[in-house]
């Protein structure tokens, strides 16, 4: 079962922006890059840094804690093909940015 969850408005995530939202027990990072909104799991796989507060350069976000990088379109780390951050589908309805979460994505309380 999947749900489309409104996370932010388009105005809150202008081109070049990074944004962090907490929804249903998960931290989601939103990025406006290459003319689109992208959503990644917001918890860096290195040591849990906040990717939604990272620096976005082109389509690459740099984790603010130790500098790991991810392509926000694919979640791929450019240095290791084994490191890929989960990505979520995004759609825009009116002014709302919605992200598709699977029910099993919800974190345990
Ligand atoms: S927690 Fe993200 S690079 Fe270390």
Short mmCIF file of C-alpha atoms and ligand atoms in Angstrom, two decimals:
data_model
loop_
_atom_site.label_atom_id
_atom_site.label_comp_id
_atom_site.label_asym_id
_atom_site.label_seq_id
_atom_site.Cartn_x
_atom_site.Cartn_y
_atom_site.Cartn_z
CA UNK A 1 0.00 0.00 0.00
CA UNK A 2 1.36 3.43 -0.90
CA UNK A 3 0.32 6.92 0.07
CA UNK A 4 1.03 10.31 -1.43
CA UNK A 5 1.97 12.62 1.43
CA UNK A 6 2.06 16.43 1.10
CA UNK A 7 5.42 17.61 2.42
CA UNK A 8 5.85 21.22 1.37
CA UNK A 9 4.75 23.85 -1.06
CA UNK A 10 6.58 24.60 -4.29
CA UNK A 11 7.34 28.07 -2.93
CA UNK A 12 9.14 26.52 0.04
CA UNK A 13 11.52 24.61 -2.25
CA UNK A 14 12.73 26.99 -4.98
CA UNK A 15 15.45 26.04 -7.49
CA UNK A 16 18.69 25.15 -5.71
CA UNK A 17 16.99 24.59 -2.36
CA UNK A 18 17.37 21.73 0.11
CA UNK A 19 14.62 21.06 2.63
CA UNK A 20 14.03 18.61 5.44
CA UNK A 21 10.64 17.29 6.53
CA UNK A 22 9.57 14.70 9.08
CA UNK A 23 6.53 12.63 8.14
CA UNK A 24 5.16 9.37 9.50
CA UNK A 25 8.30 8.77 11.52
CA UNK A 26 10.66 9.32 8.62
CA UNK A 27 12.97 12.16 7.72
CA UNK A 28 12.66 13.09 4.05
CA UNK A 29 15.02 15.41 2.19
CA UNK A 30 13.64 17.47 -0.69
CA UNK A 31 15.80 19.08 -3.36
CA UNK A 32 14.97 21.32 -6.29
CA UNK A 33 17.56 20.47 -8.93
CA UNK A 34 17.62 20.19 -12.73
CA UNK A 35 14.16 21.71 -12.94
CA UNK A 36 12.51 19.10 -10.74
CA UNK A 37 11.81 18.29 -7.11
CA UNK A 38 13.60 15.16 -5.84
CA UNK A 39 13.08 13.30 -2.57
CA UNK A 40 15.62 11.15 -0.73
CA UNK A 41 15.68 9.43 2.61
CA UNK A 42 16.97 12.32 4.69
CA UNK A 43 19.21 10.28 7.01
CA UNK A 44 22.76 9.95 5.70
CA UNK A 45 23.84 6.30 5.64
CA UNK A 46 27.28 7.20 7.00
CA UNK A 47 26.41 8.35 10.52
CA UNK A 48 22.90 9.74 10.27
CA UNK A 49 23.61 13.30 9.16
CA UNK A 50 20.75 15.50 7.88
CA UNK A 51 20.90 15.37 4.08
CA UNK A 52 18.04 17.87 3.82
CA UNK A 53 20.33 20.43 5.44
CA UNK A 54 23.17 19.67 3.08
CA UNK A 55 24.64 21.90 0.41
CA UNK A 56 23.10 21.30 -3.01
CA UNK A 57 25.47 21.89 -5.94
CA UNK A 58 23.85 21.11 -9.26
CA UNK A 59 22.31 17.68 -8.70
CA UNK A 60 24.68 16.66 -5.89
CA UNK A 61 24.00 17.13 -2.19
CA UNK A 62 26.86 17.13 0.28
CA UNK A 63 26.10 15.88 3.76
CA UNK A 64 26.82 18.66 6.27
CA UNK A 65 28.48 16.31 8.77
CA UNK A 66 31.36 14.63 6.90
CA UNK A 67 30.87 15.43 3.24
CA UNK A 68 29.47 12.26 1.72
CA UNK A 69 27.77 13.13 -1.54
CA UNK A 70 24.68 11.84 -3.33
CA UNK A 71 23.09 12.51 -6.69
CA UNK A 72 19.63 13.68 -5.67
CA UNK A 73 18.08 12.19 -8.83
CA UNK A 74 19.18 8.62 -8.12
CA UNK A 75 20.49 8.60 -4.55
CA UNK A 76 23.80 7.30 -5.87
CA UNK A 77 27.05 8.08 -4.06
CA UNK A 78 29.59 9.02 -6.76
CA UNK A 79 32.50 7.24 -5.06
CA UNK A 80 30.92 3.89 -4.27
CA UNK A 81 28.39 2.03 -6.38
CA UNK A 82 27.39 0.13 -3.23
CA UNK A 83 26.14 3.28 -1.51
CA UNK A 84 22.77 4.42 -2.78
CA UNK A 85 20.31 6.42 -0.73
CA UNK A 86 16.60 5.48 -1.10
CA UNK A 87 14.65 7.81 -3.37
CA UNK A 88 10.92 8.51 -3.37
CA UNK A 89 8.56 9.39 -6.20
CA UNK A 90 7.44 13.01 -6.24
CA UNK A 91 4.47 14.74 -7.83
CA UNK A 92 3.22 18.29 -7.80
CA UNK A 93 -0.48 19.03 -7.33
CA UNK A 94 -1.26 22.72 -7.51
CA UNK A 95 1.19 24.27 -5.08
CA UNK A 96 1.77 21.10 -3.06
CA UNK A 97 4.77 18.77 -3.28
CA UNK A 98 3.67 15.20 -2.58
CA UNK A 99 5.96 12.25 -1.93
CA UNK A 100 4.99 8.63 -2.33
CA UNK A 101 5.71 6.51 0.73
CA UNK A 102 5.10 2.82 1.14
CA UNK A 103 3.37 1.93 4.37
CA UNK A 104 6.31 -0.33 5.20
CA UNK A 105 8.56 2.76 4.94
CA UNK A 106 7.08 4.06 8.17
CA UNK A 107 9.55 3.80 11.01
CA UNK A 108 8.69 1.81 14.09
CA UNK A 109 7.50 4.05 16.93
S1 LIG B 1 26.84 11.52 8.49
FE1 LIG B 1 26.78 12.11 6.42
S2 LIG B 1 28.81 12.09 5.79
FE2 LIG B 1 28.90 11.41 7.85
#
